[in-house]
XYZ file of C-alpha atoms in Angstrom:
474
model
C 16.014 5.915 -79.602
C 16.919 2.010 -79.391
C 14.664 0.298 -77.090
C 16.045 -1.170 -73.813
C 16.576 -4.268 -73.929
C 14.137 -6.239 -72.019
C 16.749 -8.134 -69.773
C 17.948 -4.552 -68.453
C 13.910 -3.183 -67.726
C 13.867 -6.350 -65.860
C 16.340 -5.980 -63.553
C 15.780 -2.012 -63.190
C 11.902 -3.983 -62.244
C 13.697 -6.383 -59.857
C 15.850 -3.702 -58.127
C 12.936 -1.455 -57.730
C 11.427 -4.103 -56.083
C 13.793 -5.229 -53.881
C 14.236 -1.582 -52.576
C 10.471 -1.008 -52.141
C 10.277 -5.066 -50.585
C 13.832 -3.388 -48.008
C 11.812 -0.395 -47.043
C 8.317 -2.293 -46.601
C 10.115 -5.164 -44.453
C 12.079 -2.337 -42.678
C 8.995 -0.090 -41.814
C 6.686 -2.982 -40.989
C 10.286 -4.015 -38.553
C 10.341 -0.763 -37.411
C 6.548 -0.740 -36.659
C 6.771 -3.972 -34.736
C 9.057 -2.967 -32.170
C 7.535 0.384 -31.046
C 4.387 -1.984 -31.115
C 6.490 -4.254 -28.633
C 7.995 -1.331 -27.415
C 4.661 -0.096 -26.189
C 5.551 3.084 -28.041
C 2.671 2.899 -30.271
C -0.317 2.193 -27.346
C 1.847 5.145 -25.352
C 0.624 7.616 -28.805
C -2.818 5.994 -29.352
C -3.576 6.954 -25.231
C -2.190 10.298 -25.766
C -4.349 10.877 -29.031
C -7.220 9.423 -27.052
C -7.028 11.716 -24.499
C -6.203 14.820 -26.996
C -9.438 13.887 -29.229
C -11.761 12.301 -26.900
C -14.445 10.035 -28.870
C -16.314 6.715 -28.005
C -19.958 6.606 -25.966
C -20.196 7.889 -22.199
C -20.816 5.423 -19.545
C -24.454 5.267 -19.432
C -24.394 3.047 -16.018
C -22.576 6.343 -14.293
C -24.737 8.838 -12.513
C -24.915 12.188 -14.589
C -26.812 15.699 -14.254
C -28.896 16.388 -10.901
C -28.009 12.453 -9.711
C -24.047 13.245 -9.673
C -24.230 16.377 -7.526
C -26.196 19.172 -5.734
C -25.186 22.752 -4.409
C -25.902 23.893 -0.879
C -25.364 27.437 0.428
C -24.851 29.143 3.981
C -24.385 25.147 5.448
C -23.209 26.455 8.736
C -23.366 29.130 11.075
C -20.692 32.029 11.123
C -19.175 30.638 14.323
C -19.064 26.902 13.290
C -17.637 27.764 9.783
C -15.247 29.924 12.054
C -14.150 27.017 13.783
C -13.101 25.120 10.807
C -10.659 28.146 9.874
C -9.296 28.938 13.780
C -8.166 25.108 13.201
C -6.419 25.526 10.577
C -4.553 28.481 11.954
C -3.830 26.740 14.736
C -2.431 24.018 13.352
C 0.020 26.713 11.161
C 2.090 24.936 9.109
C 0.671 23.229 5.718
C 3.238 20.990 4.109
C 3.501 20.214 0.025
C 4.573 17.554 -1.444
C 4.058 14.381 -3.731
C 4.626 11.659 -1.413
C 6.223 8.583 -2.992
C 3.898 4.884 -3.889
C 4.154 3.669 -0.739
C 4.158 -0.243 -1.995
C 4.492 -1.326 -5.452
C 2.220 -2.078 -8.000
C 0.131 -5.301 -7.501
C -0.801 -5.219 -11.784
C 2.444 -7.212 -12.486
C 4.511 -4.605 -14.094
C 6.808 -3.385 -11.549
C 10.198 -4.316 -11.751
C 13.204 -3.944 -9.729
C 15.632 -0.586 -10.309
C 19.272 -0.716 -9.101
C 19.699 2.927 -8.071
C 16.841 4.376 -7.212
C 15.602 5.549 -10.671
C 12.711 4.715 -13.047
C 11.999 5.082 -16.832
C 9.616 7.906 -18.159
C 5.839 7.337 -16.309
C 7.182 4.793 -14.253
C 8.155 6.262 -10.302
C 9.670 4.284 -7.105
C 8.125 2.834 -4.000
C 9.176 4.206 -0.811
C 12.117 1.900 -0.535
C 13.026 3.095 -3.419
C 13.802 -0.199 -5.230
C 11.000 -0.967 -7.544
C 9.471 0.978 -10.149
C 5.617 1.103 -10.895
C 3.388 2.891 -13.774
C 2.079 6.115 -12.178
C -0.572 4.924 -9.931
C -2.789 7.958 -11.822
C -1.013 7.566 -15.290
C -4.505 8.607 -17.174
C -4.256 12.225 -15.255
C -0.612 12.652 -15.216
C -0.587 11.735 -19.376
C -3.917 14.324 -19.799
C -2.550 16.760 -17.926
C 1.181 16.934 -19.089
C 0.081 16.507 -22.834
C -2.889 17.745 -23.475
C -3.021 20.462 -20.817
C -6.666 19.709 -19.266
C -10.290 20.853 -20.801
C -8.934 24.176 -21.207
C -5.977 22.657 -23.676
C -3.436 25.361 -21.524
C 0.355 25.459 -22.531
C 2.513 25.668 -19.784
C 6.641 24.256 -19.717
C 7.687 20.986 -17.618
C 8.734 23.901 -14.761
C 5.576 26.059 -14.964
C 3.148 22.905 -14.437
C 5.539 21.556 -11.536
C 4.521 25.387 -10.075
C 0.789 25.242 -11.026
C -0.131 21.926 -9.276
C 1.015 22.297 -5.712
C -1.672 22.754 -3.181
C -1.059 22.453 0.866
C -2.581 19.782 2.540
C -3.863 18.591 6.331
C -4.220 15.105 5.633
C -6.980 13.647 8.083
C -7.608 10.113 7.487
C -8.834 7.425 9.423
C -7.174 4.448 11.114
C -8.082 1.889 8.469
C -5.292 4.612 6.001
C -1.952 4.292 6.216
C -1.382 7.218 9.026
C 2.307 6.751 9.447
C 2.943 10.244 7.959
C -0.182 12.053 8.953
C 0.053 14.812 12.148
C -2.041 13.365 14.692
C -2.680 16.390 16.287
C -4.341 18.026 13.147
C -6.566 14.494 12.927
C -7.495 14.905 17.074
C -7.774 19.163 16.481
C -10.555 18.319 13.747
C -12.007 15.128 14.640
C -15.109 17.007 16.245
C -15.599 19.233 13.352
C -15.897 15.573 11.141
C -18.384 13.993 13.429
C -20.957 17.345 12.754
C -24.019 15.453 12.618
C -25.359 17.978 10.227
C -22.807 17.187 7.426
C -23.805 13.309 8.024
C -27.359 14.104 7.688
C -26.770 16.226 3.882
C -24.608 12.867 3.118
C -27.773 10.477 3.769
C -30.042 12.992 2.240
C -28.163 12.984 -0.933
C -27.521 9.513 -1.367
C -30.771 8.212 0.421
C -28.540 5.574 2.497
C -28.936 5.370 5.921
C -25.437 3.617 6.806
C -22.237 5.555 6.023
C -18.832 4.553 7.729
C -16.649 8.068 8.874
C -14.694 9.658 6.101
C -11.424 7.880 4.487
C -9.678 10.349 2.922
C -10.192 13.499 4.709
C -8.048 16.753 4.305
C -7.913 20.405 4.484
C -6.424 21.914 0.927
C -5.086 25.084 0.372
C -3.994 26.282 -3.165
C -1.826 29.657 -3.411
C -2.377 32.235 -5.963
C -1.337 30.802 -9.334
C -1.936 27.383 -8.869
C -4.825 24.872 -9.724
C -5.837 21.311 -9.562
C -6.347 19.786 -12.758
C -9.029 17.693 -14.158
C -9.259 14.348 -12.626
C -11.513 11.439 -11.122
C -10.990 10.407 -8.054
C -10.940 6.604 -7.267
C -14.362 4.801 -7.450
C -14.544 2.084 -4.902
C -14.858 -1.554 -5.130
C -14.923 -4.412 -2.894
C -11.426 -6.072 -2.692
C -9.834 -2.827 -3.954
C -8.690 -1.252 -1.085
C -5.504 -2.472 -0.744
C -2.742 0.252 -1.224
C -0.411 -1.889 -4.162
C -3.893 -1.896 -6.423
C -3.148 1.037 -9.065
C -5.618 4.115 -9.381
C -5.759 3.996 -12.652
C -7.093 0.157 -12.705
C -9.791 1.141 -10.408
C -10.633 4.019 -12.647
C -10.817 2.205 -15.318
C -13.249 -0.383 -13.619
C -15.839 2.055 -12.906
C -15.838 3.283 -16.538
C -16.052 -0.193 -17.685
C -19.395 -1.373 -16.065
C -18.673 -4.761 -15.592
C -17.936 -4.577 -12.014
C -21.085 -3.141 -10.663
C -21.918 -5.847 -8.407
C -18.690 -5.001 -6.424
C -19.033 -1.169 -6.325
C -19.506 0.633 -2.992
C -20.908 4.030 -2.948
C -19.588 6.911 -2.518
C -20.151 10.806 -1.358
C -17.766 13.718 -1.240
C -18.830 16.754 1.078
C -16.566 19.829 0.481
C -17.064 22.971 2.352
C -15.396 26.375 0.991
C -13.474 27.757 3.751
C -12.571 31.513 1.978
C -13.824 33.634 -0.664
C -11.880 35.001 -3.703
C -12.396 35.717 -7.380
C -11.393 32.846 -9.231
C -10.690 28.924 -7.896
C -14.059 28.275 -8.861
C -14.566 24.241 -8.460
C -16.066 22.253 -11.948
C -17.615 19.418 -13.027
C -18.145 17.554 -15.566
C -21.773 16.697 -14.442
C -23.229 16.156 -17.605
C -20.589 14.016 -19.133
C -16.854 14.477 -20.177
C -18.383 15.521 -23.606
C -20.350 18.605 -22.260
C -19.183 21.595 -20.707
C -18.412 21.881 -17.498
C -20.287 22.872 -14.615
C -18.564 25.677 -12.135
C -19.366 26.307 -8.797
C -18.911 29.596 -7.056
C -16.057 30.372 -4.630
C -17.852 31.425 -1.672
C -17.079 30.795 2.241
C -19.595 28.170 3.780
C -21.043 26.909 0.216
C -20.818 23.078 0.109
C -20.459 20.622 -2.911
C -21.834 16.984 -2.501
C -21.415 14.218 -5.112
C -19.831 11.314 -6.406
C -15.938 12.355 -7.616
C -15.304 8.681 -8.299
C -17.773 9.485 -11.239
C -17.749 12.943 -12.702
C -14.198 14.571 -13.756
C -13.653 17.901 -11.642
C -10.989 20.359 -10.729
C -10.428 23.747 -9.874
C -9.769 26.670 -11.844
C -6.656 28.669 -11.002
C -6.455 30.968 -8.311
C -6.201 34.485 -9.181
C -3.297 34.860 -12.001
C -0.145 33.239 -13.277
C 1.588 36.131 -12.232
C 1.288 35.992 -8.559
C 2.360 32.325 -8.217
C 5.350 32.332 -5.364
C 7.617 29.431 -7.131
C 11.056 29.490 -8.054
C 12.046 26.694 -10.430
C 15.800 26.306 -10.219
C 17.542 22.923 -11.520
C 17.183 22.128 -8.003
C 14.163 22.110 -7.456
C 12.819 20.191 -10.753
C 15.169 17.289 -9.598
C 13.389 17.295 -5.993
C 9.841 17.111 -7.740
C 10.592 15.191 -11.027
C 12.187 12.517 -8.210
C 9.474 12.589 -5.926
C 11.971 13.497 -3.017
C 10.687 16.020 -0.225
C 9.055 19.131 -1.315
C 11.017 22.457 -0.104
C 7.870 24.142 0.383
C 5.651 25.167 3.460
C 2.253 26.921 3.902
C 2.835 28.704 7.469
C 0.872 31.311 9.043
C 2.396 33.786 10.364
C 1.658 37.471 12.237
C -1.983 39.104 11.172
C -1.596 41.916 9.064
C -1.531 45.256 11.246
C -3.204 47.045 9.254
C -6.560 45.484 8.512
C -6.041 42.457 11.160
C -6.180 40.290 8.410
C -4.196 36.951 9.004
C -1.309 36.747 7.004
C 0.117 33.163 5.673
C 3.887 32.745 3.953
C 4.996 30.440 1.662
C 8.081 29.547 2.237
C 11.104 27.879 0.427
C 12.838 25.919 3.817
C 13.677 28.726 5.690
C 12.766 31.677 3.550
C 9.882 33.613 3.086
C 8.852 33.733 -0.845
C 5.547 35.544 -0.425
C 2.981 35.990 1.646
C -1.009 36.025 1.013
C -4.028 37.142 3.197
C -6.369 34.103 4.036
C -9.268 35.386 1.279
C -7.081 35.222 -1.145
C -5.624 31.448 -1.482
C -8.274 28.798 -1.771
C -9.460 26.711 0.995
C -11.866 23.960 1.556
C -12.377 20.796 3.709
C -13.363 17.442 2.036
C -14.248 14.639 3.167
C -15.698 11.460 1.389
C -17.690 8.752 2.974
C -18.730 5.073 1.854
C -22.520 4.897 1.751
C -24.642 1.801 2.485
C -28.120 1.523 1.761
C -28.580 -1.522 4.589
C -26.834 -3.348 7.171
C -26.353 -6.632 4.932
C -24.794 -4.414 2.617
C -22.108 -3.032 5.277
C -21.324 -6.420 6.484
C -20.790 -7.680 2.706
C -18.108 -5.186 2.640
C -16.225 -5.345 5.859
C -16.338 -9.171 6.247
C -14.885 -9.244 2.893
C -16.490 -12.414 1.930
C -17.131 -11.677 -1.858
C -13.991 -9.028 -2.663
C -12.138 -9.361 -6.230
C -9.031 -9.779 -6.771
C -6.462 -7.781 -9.694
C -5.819 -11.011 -11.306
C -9.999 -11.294 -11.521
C -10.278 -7.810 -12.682
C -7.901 -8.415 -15.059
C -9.074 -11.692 -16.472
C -12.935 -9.774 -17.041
C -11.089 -7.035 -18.603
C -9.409 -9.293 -21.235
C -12.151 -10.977 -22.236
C -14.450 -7.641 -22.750
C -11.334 -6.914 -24.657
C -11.116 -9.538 -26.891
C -15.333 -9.398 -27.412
C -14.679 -5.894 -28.580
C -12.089 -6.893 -31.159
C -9.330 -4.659 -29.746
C -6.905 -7.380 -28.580
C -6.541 -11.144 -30.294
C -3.728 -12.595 -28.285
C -4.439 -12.557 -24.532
C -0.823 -12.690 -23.436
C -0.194 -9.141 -23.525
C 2.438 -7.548 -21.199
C 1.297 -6.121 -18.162
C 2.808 -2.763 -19.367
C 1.340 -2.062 -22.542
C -2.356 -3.512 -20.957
C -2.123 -0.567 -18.527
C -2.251 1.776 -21.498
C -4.744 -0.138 -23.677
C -7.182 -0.223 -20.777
C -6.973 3.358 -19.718
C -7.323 4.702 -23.507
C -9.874 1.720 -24.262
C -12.264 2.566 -21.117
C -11.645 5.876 -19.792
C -13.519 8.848 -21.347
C -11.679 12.184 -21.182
C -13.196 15.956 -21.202
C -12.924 17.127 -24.585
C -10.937 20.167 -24.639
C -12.245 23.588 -25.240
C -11.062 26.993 -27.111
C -8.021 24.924 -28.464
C -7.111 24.712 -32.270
C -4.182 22.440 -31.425
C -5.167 20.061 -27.863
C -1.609 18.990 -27.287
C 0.924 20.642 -25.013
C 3.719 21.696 -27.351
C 5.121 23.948 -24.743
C 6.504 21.092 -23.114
C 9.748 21.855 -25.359
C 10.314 25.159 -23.655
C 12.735 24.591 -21.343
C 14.783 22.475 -23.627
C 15.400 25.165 -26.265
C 17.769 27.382 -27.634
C 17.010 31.384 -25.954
C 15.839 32.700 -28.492
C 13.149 29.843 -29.488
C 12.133 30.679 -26.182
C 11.719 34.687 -26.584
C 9.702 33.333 -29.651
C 7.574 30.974 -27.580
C 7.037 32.829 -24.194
C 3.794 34.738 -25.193
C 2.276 31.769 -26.067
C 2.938 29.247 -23.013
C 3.029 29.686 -19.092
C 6.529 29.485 -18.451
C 8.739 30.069 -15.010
């Protein structure tokens, strides 16, 4: 054959390059604005979460320090008053009340009609959008599905997670939409000198200030309460606009230690059944969990600002009450009033059991004897090991500040090589800190730790025949 003439192989050279120099300059394009986009920390959290790795905090109390396990804690009658209350006060309302302020981390903005963008949700006036004050749970739980990696459809988790509450806090909360009544009916069961006593005797401090968030929780067959952390606590941090996540973050981080005030959670078991058994992650988010017994009158104390925990679901899928119409999903997915009420109603004649509905408004979707839904009081108290150290915190003399936390963060970040150019938007920091500090459970008995059931209730029917055995659907 003639050879090709070497002008010709050198354009063929040139255009190949050109095409391969398009496509490089168009990826690398492409890259850059889901990196501006926040697109690409949004995966690298999600990833983080799905395939936990990095050291535990070795500053964070773990093991026999985090927790302890007490039995029988009251008499019959006293426990007995604790569950008259509650029937007394009969009516348990659901719901996922709305950020009451926004954020104070700088990346709220202003929406026109009352809507927000994926993981963003509105303040109670319902004119500026925040990041999900507990972004790091609601991104674990939606997408991976929790230690136990489950499957479930956007309408079958909006079904799992709904517990009934009687929110008690104290005056220094917001109690504008707490029932004062409840808070007066149980304010002598909170003051039980015997439940401040196991507090001191845990922590070993002598000063502890009365609990400040307090509540009675019920969970129905079929539901659960995910892994999570509750909010360590800082000086400075109380205020409302601070996000959880940012506090969260701080106590995995370490570097705000001289700030922290301690913390205790008391929860009493109020019924027995066969499954809502409460874990913990006592030994670390890399070990296996620890899980407590659901017995009536056993008590967990430890520090849940520390040590992920949850609660296992009650009894089965099958019995949860929920209907999931196109309705409802908009309520929830908008954060508008829950149609759902715990209410108890006549004992049951024939073993004088007492009988609670849940109810959808006005009608009755099932109904459940008291042993077999989940209840428990908690309560969770600041602890002070002296009187200098109370009146550090409540004349606020030496409190931080976000824009402090946020300058410390930075700079760890930069010493640890994962960020070079400090002025970062406030959006995509959010995400960098919370996959960049916070360690998450591994996940167990799961080939595949991401939530791919998520899809369900976007698909075709008969996808969905195909997928239904494998994922919790409603």
């Amino acid at each position: 054959a003639a050879p090709v003439p070497l002008s010709v192989s050198l354009r063929a050279a040139m255009k190949a390059s050109l095409v391969v120099g398009l496509l490089a300059v168009g990826a690398g394009y492409g890259i850059l604005r889901l990196h501006q986009a926040g697109v690409l920390d949004f995966a690298r959290l999600i990833l983080n979460e799905a395939f936990p790795s990095g050291a535990d905090a070795m500053h964070l109390p773990r093991g026999s320090q985090g927790y302890t396990r007490m039995e029988n804690f009251l008499p019959q009658e006293d426990l007995q008053r604790w569950i008259d209350t509650i029937h007394d006060v009969g009516v348990l309302k659901a719901g996922y009340p709305r950020r009451p302020h926004p954020s104070s981390f700088g990346e709220a903005f202003h929406t026109p009609d009352g809507k927000c963008p994926f993981l963003y949700e509105v303040d109670e006036s319902g004119t500026l959008c925040s990041l999900f004050n507990h972004i790091d749970l609601i991104t674990y739980q939606i997408f991976v599905g929790g230690h136990l990696g489950l499957k479930f459809s956007v309408k079958a988790l909006m079904a799992q997670i709904t517990q009934y509450m009687i929110k008690l806090r104290t005056p220094v909360q917001d109690k504008a939409s707490y029932n004062d009544t409840a808070i007066n009916m149980f304010q002598p069961l909170m003051e039980d000198e015997r439940i401040h006593d196991a507090v001191r005797q845990f922590t070993g401090m002598p000063i502890i200030e009365p609990p400040f968030p307090a509540h009675v929780s019920i969970l129905p067959p079929g539901t659960l309460l995910h892994d999570h952390l509750d909010q360590p606590n800082f000086r400075g941090m109380d205020d409302p606009r601070v996000p959880r996540w940012l506090i969260k973050v701080m106590g995995y981080s370490g570097l705000f230690e001289h700030w922290r005030v301690r913390d205790c959670t008391f929860l009493i078991y109020l019924t027995h059944q066969r499954d809502g058994q409460f874990f913990t992650f006592a030994d670390g988010p890399y070990e296996d969990p620890v899980l407590f017994p659901s017995h009536a009158n056993d008590v967990f104390l430890g520090n849940t600002g520390d040590l992920w925990h949850g609660i296992r679901m009650v009894g089965s899928w099958e019995e949860n009450p929920y209907r999931m119409d196109k309705y409802t999903i908009s309520m929830l997915s908008n954060m508008t009033t829950n149609p759902w009420t715990l209410r108890a109603i006549e004992s049951d004649a024939a073993g004088g059991d007492r009988l609670w509905g849940v109810f959808e408004h006005e009608e009755l979707l099932r109904t459940y004897r008291w042993d077999e839904m989940r209840a428990a009081a908690q309560l969770r108290y600041r602890v002070f090991p002296n009187a200098e150290a109370h009146r550090v915190y409540t004349s606020h003399e030496d409190d931080l500040t976000v824009d402090q936390v946020v300058e410390v963060l930075l700079d760890d970040l930069v010493k640890r090589g994962r960020l070079s150019d400090r002025n970062i938007g406030r959006d995509r920091l959010a995400k960098l800190l919370v996959s960049e500090y916070i360690r998450f459970p591994k996940t167990l008995n799961a080939s595949f730790p991401l939530n791919y059931c998520l899809i369900y209730d976007f698909m075709p029917a008969f996808l969905q025949t195909a997928m239904r055995k494998h994922c919790m659907v409603k």
